């Protein structure tokens, strides 16, 4: 990479606030409410959150396409206000929306972008980049003739023309088919193996779980979790037991160790409990002690999906 590792976080964000200007009257949308986070160098970092959470707003601030309202951001140690030029050189961004001039070829798209960043002709890696994203045979085709998947891969190459140490992808796999998703995952992993710090936003949990070293969850413009993927998955330490009873449930059973107890059918209840605090045997005992006869039992572990739903289900 053109910039050596320098000990700083790849990206450092402090108390980042964005309020969009109001369209009509009113206050305008508060899209980021004071977000602070660090992206460590060398990682694949996932920014996860439902639609409207503020992911693209954050990425577009990094890209210099949206002005922040307050807070501080530095990229590879360069403050985006005081040192925008170096900050921009340290980052490549693949935006959520695909936009291309349809009359340029992939080769020209990359050459133009390299020119924009002032990469000298003899240092350009246009052919190598096209090969890396499997577009060598389309180098001279008009961009408008490329499939959606090819365009997305071209965007990744375009983001990398100036060899930035940080690559950011905003929803790279939203609405793409399984095969292309796999291709993009491989591309991201390969770039990361070569030393590039990768940040990606997604609303697919399994994607974050499969790819990322660390996951931050953002909801309604607030950071609600930021942990190594392993720990995030460990948060899923809730267990669920489904009981089928001999007769209709007149009154839901209760117990201090229940996280949640739901009726899921005439004679079925679903109990969520913390498996560090109790076990299925105790749960069954508690239900029987309340006069209910259990005829069937199934259990399952909560997964990251459950954690995510739990964390993001709080209203704004
Ligand atoms: P995400 O990428 O997580 O889906 P966004 O950052 O696109 O979320 O949007 C966060 C919030 O900011 C949403 O409520 C969205 O409607 C609003 N928003 C995004 N862009 C604009 C804009 N240009 N003007 C006004 N509001 C916006
Ligand atoms: Mg978005």
Coordinates of C-alpha atoms and ligand atoms in Angstrom, one line a residue:
X1 CA 0.0 0.0 0.0
X2 CA 1.1 3.5 -0.6
X3 CA 0.7 4.6 3.0
X4 CA 2.6 2.6 5.6
X5 CA 1.0 1.3 8.8
X6 CA 1.3 4.2 11.3
X7 CA -0.3 3.0 14.5
X8 CA -3.4 5.2 14.2
X9 CA -6.8 3.6 13.8
X10 CA -7.7 3.1 10.1
X11 CA -10.8 5.3 10.8
X12 CA -11.5 7.2 14.0
X13 CA -14.9 8.8 14.6
X14 CA -15.8 10.9 17.6
X15 CA -19.2 12.3 18.5
X16 CA -20.3 12.4 14.8
X17 CA -23.6 14.2 14.3
X18 CA -25.4 14.7 11.0
X19 CA -28.6 16.7 10.7
X20 CA -29.9 17.0 7.1
X21 CA -31.4 20.3 6.2
X22 CA -35.2 20.2 6.3
X23 CA -36.9 19.8 3.0
X24 CA -39.9 22.0 3.9
X25 CA -40.3 23.4 7.4
X26 CA -39.3 21.6 10.6
X27 CA -36.1 20.5 12.1
X28 CA -34.5 18.3 9.4
X29 CA -33.6 14.6 9.9
X30 CA -31.1 13.8 12.7
X31 CA -29.4 10.9 10.9
X32 CA -26.4 10.5 13.2
X33 CA -26.8 11.3 16.9
X34 CA -23.2 11.4 18.2
X35 CA -21.5 8.3 16.9
X36 CA -18.0 7.3 18.2
X37 CA -16.0 4.3 16.9
X38 CA -12.6 3.2 15.8
X39 CA -11.9 0.9 12.9
X40 CA -8.6 -1.0 13.7
X41 CA -6.1 -1.3 10.9
X42 CA -6.0 -4.6 9.0
X43 CA -9.5 -5.7 9.9
X44 CA -12.7 -6.4 8.0
X45 CA -15.2 -4.2 10.0
X46 CA -18.9 -4.6 9.5
X47 CA -21.3 -1.7 10.1
X48 CA -24.6 -3.3 10.5
X49 CA -28.0 -1.8 10.8
X50 CA -31.5 -1.8 9.4
X51 CA -32.6 0.6 6.5
X52 CA -32.5 4.2 7.5
X53 CA -30.1 3.6 10.4
X54 CA -27.5 6.1 9.1
X55 CA -24.9 3.8 7.5
X56 CA -24.8 5.6 4.2
X57 CA -24.7 8.9 5.9
X58 CA -21.6 7.9 7.8
X59 CA -19.9 6.4 4.7
X60 CA -20.8 9.5 2.7
X61 CA -19.2 11.7 5.3
X62 CA -16.0 9.6 5.0
X63 CA -16.2 10.0 1.3
X64 CA -16.5 13.8 1.6
X65 CA -19.9 13.7 -0.2
X66 CA -21.9 14.7 2.9
X67 CA -20.8 17.4 5.3
X68 CA -21.0 16.5 9.0
X69 CA -22.9 18.8 11.4
X70 CA -20.5 18.1 14.3
X71 CA -17.8 15.8 15.6
X72 CA -14.4 14.6 14.4
X73 CA -13.4 12.1 11.8
X74 CA -9.9 11.0 10.8
X75 CA -8.8 8.5 8.2
X76 CA -5.4 6.8 8.6
X77 CA -4.6 9.5 11.1
X78 CA -5.6 12.4 8.8
X79 CA -8.4 14.7 10.0
X80 CA -11.0 15.1 7.2
X81 CA -11.3 18.8 7.9
X82 CA -7.7 19.8 8.4
X83 CA -6.2 17.3 6.0
X84 CA -8.9 16.4 3.5
X85 CA -6.3 15.6 0.8
X86 CA -4.4 13.0 2.7
X87 CA -7.6 11.6 4.2
X88 CA -9.0 11.1 0.7
X89 CA -5.9 9.5 -0.5
X90 CA -6.1 6.9 2.3
X91 CA -9.6 5.7 1.5
X92 CA -11.4 4.2 -1.5
X93 CA -15.2 4.1 -1.4
X94 CA -17.7 1.9 -3.3
X95 CA -21.0 3.8 -3.0
X96 CA -24.3 2.2 -2.5
X97 CA -25.7 3.5 -5.9
X98 CA -24.0 2.3 -9.1
X99 CA -23.3 5.3 -11.4
X100 CA -21.2 5.2 -14.5
X101 CA -20.8 7.1 -17.7
X102 CA -22.2 4.4 -20.0
X103 CA -19.9 5.4 -22.9
X104 CA -16.6 4.7 -21.0
X105 CA -15.0 1.3 -21.0
X106 CA -13.8 -0.3 -17.8
X107 CA -10.2 0.5 -18.8
X108 CA -11.1 4.2 -19.3
X109 CA -13.1 4.3 -16.1
X110 CA -10.0 3.2 -14.2
X111 CA -7.6 5.4 -16.1
X112 CA -9.8 8.5 -15.6
X113 CA -10.0 7.8 -11.9
X114 CA -6.3 7.3 -11.6
X115 CA -5.8 10.6 -13.4
X116 CA -8.2 12.3 -10.9
X117 CA -6.0 11.1 -8.1
X118 CA -2.8 12.1 -9.9
X119 CA -1.5 8.6 -10.1
X120 CA 1.5 8.8 -12.5
X121 CA 1.0 6.7 -15.7
X122 CA 3.9 4.4 -14.9
X123 CA 2.5 3.7 -11.5
X124 CA -1.0 2.8 -12.6
X125 CA -2.3 -0.7 -12.1
X126 CA -5.2 -0.7 -14.5
X127 CA -4.6 -4.1 -16.0
X128 CA -3.8 -5.7 -12.7
X129 CA -7.0 -4.2 -11.1
X130 CA -9.1 -5.4 -14.0
X131 CA -7.7 -8.9 -13.6
X132 CA -8.3 -8.8 -9.9
X133 CA -12.0 -8.1 -10.4
X134 CA -12.2 -10.6 -13.3
X135 CA -12.9 -8.0 -15.9
X136 CA -9.8 -8.3 -18.2
X137 CA -11.9 -9.6 -21.1
X138 CA -14.3 -6.6 -20.7
X139 CA -11.6 -4.0 -20.6
X140 CA -12.6 -2.4 -23.8
X141 CA -16.4 -3.0 -23.6
X142 CA -18.7 0.0 -23.0
X143 CA -19.7 0.1 -19.4
X144 CA -23.4 0.1 -20.4
X145 CA -23.0 -3.4 -21.7
X146 CA -21.8 -4.8 -18.4
X147 CA -24.1 -6.8 -16.1
X148 CA -24.9 -5.5 -12.7
X149 CA -22.4 -7.7 -11.1
X150 CA -19.6 -6.6 -13.5
X151 CA -20.4 -3.0 -12.7
X152 CA -20.2 -3.6 -9.0
X153 CA -16.8 -5.3 -9.4
X154 CA -15.6 -2.4 -11.6
X155 CA -16.6 0.0 -8.8
X156 CA -14.4 -2.0 -6.4
X157 CA -11.5 -1.6 -8.8
X158 CA -12.3 2.1 -9.3
X159 CA -12.1 2.6 -5.5
X160 CA -8.7 1.0 -5.4
X161 CA -6.9 2.9 -8.3
X162 CA -4.9 5.0 -5.8
X163 CA -4.0 2.0 -3.7
X164 CA -5.6 3.3 -0.5
X165 CA -5.0 1.3 2.7
X166 CA -8.8 1.5 3.5
X167 CA -11.6 0.2 1.3
X168 CA -15.2 1.0 2.2
X169 CA -18.1 -0.7 0.6
X170 CA -21.6 0.5 1.2
X171 CA -24.1 -2.4 0.9
X172 CA -22.0 -4.2 -1.7
X173 CA -24.4 -7.2 -1.8
X174 CA -27.8 -5.5 -1.5
X175 CA -30.0 -7.0 -4.1
X176 CA -27.4 -9.1 -5.8
X177 CA -27.7 -12.8 -6.5
X178 CA -26.0 -15.6 -4.5
X179 CA -23.2 -16.2 -7.0
X180 CA -22.2 -12.5 -7.2
X181 CA -22.4 -12.2 -3.4
X182 CA -19.9 -15.1 -3.2
X183 CA -17.6 -13.4 -5.7
X184 CA -17.7 -10.1 -3.8
X185 CA -17.0 -11.8 -0.5
X186 CA -13.9 -13.5 -2.1
X187 CA -12.8 -10.2 -3.5
X188 CA -13.1 -8.5 -0.1
X189 CA -11.2 -11.3 1.6
X190 CA -8.4 -11.2 -0.9
X191 CA -8.0 -7.5 -0.6
X192 CA -7.9 -7.9 3.2
X193 CA -5.3 -10.7 3.0
X194 CA -3.2 -8.2 1.0
X195 CA -3.3 -5.8 3.9
X196 CA -6.3 -3.6 3.0
X197 CA -8.5 -2.5 5.9
X198 CA -12.1 -3.1 4.8
X199 CA -15.2 -1.5 6.1
X200 CA -18.6 -2.7 4.8
X201 CA -22.1 -1.9 5.6
X202 CA -24.8 -4.4 5.3
X203 CA -28.2 -5.3 6.6
X204 CA -27.4 -9.0 6.2
X205 CA -26.3 -10.6 9.4
X206 CA -24.9 -13.7 8.0
X207 CA -22.7 -11.6 5.8
X208 CA -21.3 -9.7 8.7
X209 CA -20.9 -12.9 10.7
X210 CA -19.1 -14.7 7.8
X211 CA -16.8 -11.9 6.8
X212 CA -16.1 -9.5 9.6
X213 CA -13.6 -9.5 12.4
X214 CA -15.6 -6.9 14.2
X215 CA -19.2 -5.7 14.1
X216 CA -20.7 -2.4 15.0
X217 CA -24.5 -2.1 15.1
X218 CA -26.1 1.2 14.4
X219 CA -29.8 2.0 14.8
X220 CA -31.7 5.3 14.5
X221 CA -28.4 7.1 14.2
X222 CA -26.9 5.7 17.4
X223 CA -24.2 3.1 17.9
X224 CA -25.8 0.3 20.0
X225 CA -23.0 -2.3 19.9
X226 CA -19.4 -2.6 18.8
X227 CA -17.6 -5.8 19.5
X228 CA -15.4 -8.5 17.9
X229 CA -17.7 -10.8 15.9
X230 CA -17.0 -13.7 18.3
X231 CA -18.2 -11.7 21.3
X232 CA -21.3 -10.5 19.4
X233 CA -22.2 -14.1 18.6
X234 CA -21.6 -15.0 22.3
X235 CA -24.2 -12.4 23.2
X236 CA -26.5 -14.9 21.7
X237 CA -26.4 -16.8 24.9
X238 CA -30.1 -16.9 25.3
X239 CA -31.8 -20.1 24.8
X240 CA -35.3 -20.8 23.7
X241 CA -37.5 -23.7 24.8
X242 CA -40.9 -24.4 23.2
X243 CA -43.3 -26.3 25.4
X244 CA -46.5 -28.1 24.2
X245 CA -49.0 -28.4 27.0
X246 CA -51.8 -30.9 27.7
X247 CA -54.4 -28.2 27.8
X248 CA -55.0 -24.6 26.6
X249 CA -52.9 -22.0 28.4
X250 CA -55.1 -20.0 30.8
X251 CA -52.3 -17.9 32.3
X252 CA -48.8 -17.6 31.2
X253 CA -46.2 -19.1 33.5
X254 CA -43.7 -16.7 35.1
X255 CA -40.3 -17.1 36.6
X256 CA -37.5 -14.6 37.4
X257 CA -35.2 -16.4 35.0
X258 CA -37.5 -16.0 32.0
X259 CA -36.3 -13.3 29.6
X260 CA -39.5 -13.6 27.7
X261 CA -42.6 -15.9 27.6
X262 CA -44.9 -16.0 24.5
X263 CA -48.0 -17.9 23.5
X264 CA -47.3 -19.2 20.0
X265 CA -50.3 -21.4 19.6
X266 CA -53.3 -22.8 21.6
X267 CA -51.2 -25.2 23.6
X268 CA -47.7 -23.9 22.9
X269 CA -45.6 -21.4 24.7
X270 CA -42.1 -20.2 23.9
X271 CA -39.8 -19.3 26.8
X272 CA -36.6 -17.5 26.3
X273 CA -34.0 -17.7 29.1
X274 CA -30.4 -16.9 29.8
X275 CA -28.5 -20.1 29.7
X276 CA -25.9 -18.8 32.1
X277 CA -28.5 -18.3 34.8
X278 CA -30.7 -21.3 34.6
X279 CA -31.3 -24.5 32.5
X280 CA -34.2 -26.3 30.8
X281 CA -34.8 -28.6 33.7
X282 CA -35.5 -25.7 36.0
X283 CA -37.7 -24.0 33.5
X284 CA -39.8 -27.2 33.1
X285 CA -40.0 -27.6 36.8
X286 CA -41.2 -24.0 37.2
X287 CA -43.9 -24.5 34.6
X288 CA -45.1 -27.8 36.1
X289 CA -45.1 -26.2 39.6
X290 CA -47.7 -23.7 38.1
X291 CA -50.0 -26.6 37.4
X292 CA -49.4 -27.2 33.7
X293 CA -48.7 -30.6 32.1
X294 CA -46.0 -30.7 29.5
X295 CA -46.4 -33.1 26.7
X296 CA -43.5 -32.0 24.4
X297 CA -40.4 -30.0 24.6
X298 CA -38.0 -28.5 22.0
X299 CA -35.1 -26.2 22.5
X300 CA -32.9 -24.0 20.3
X301 CA -30.0 -21.6 20.8
X302 CA -30.6 -17.9 19.9
X303 CA -28.4 -16.8 17.0
X304 CA -27.0 -13.5 15.9
X305 CA -30.4 -12.8 14.2
X306 CA -32.1 -12.8 17.6
X307 CA -29.5 -10.6 19.1
X308 CA -29.8 -8.1 16.2
X309 CA -33.6 -8.1 16.4
X310 CA -33.4 -7.6 20.2
X311 CA -30.9 -4.7 19.9
X312 CA -32.7 -2.9 17.1
X313 CA -36.3 -3.4 18.3
X314 CA -36.2 -0.4 20.6
X315 CA -38.3 2.5 19.1
X316 CA -36.5 5.8 18.2
Ligands
LIG1 P1 -28.9 3.6 5.8 O1 -27.8 3.8 4.8 O2 -28.5 3.0 7.1 O3 -30.1 2.9 5.2 P2 -29.1 6.5 5.5 O4 -27.8 7.1 6.1 O5 -29.3 6.4 4.1 O6 -29.4 5.1 6.2 O7 -30.3 7.4 6.1 C1 -30.4 7.7 7.5 C2 -31.6 8.7 7.7 O8 -31.3 9.9 7.0 C3 -32.9 8.2 7.0 O9 -33.9 8.6 7.8 C4 -32.9 8.9 5.7 O10 -34.2 9.1 5.3 C5 -32.3 10.2 6.1 N1 -31.6 10.8 4.9 C6 -30.6 10.2 4.2 N2 -30.2 11.1 3.2 C7 -30.9 12.2 3.3 C8 -30.9 13.5 2.6 N3 -30.1 13.7 1.6 N4 -31.8 14.4 3.1 C9 -32.6 14.2 4.1 N5 -32.6 13.0 4.8 C10 -31.8 12.1 4.4
LIG2 MG1 -27.6 3.0 2.9

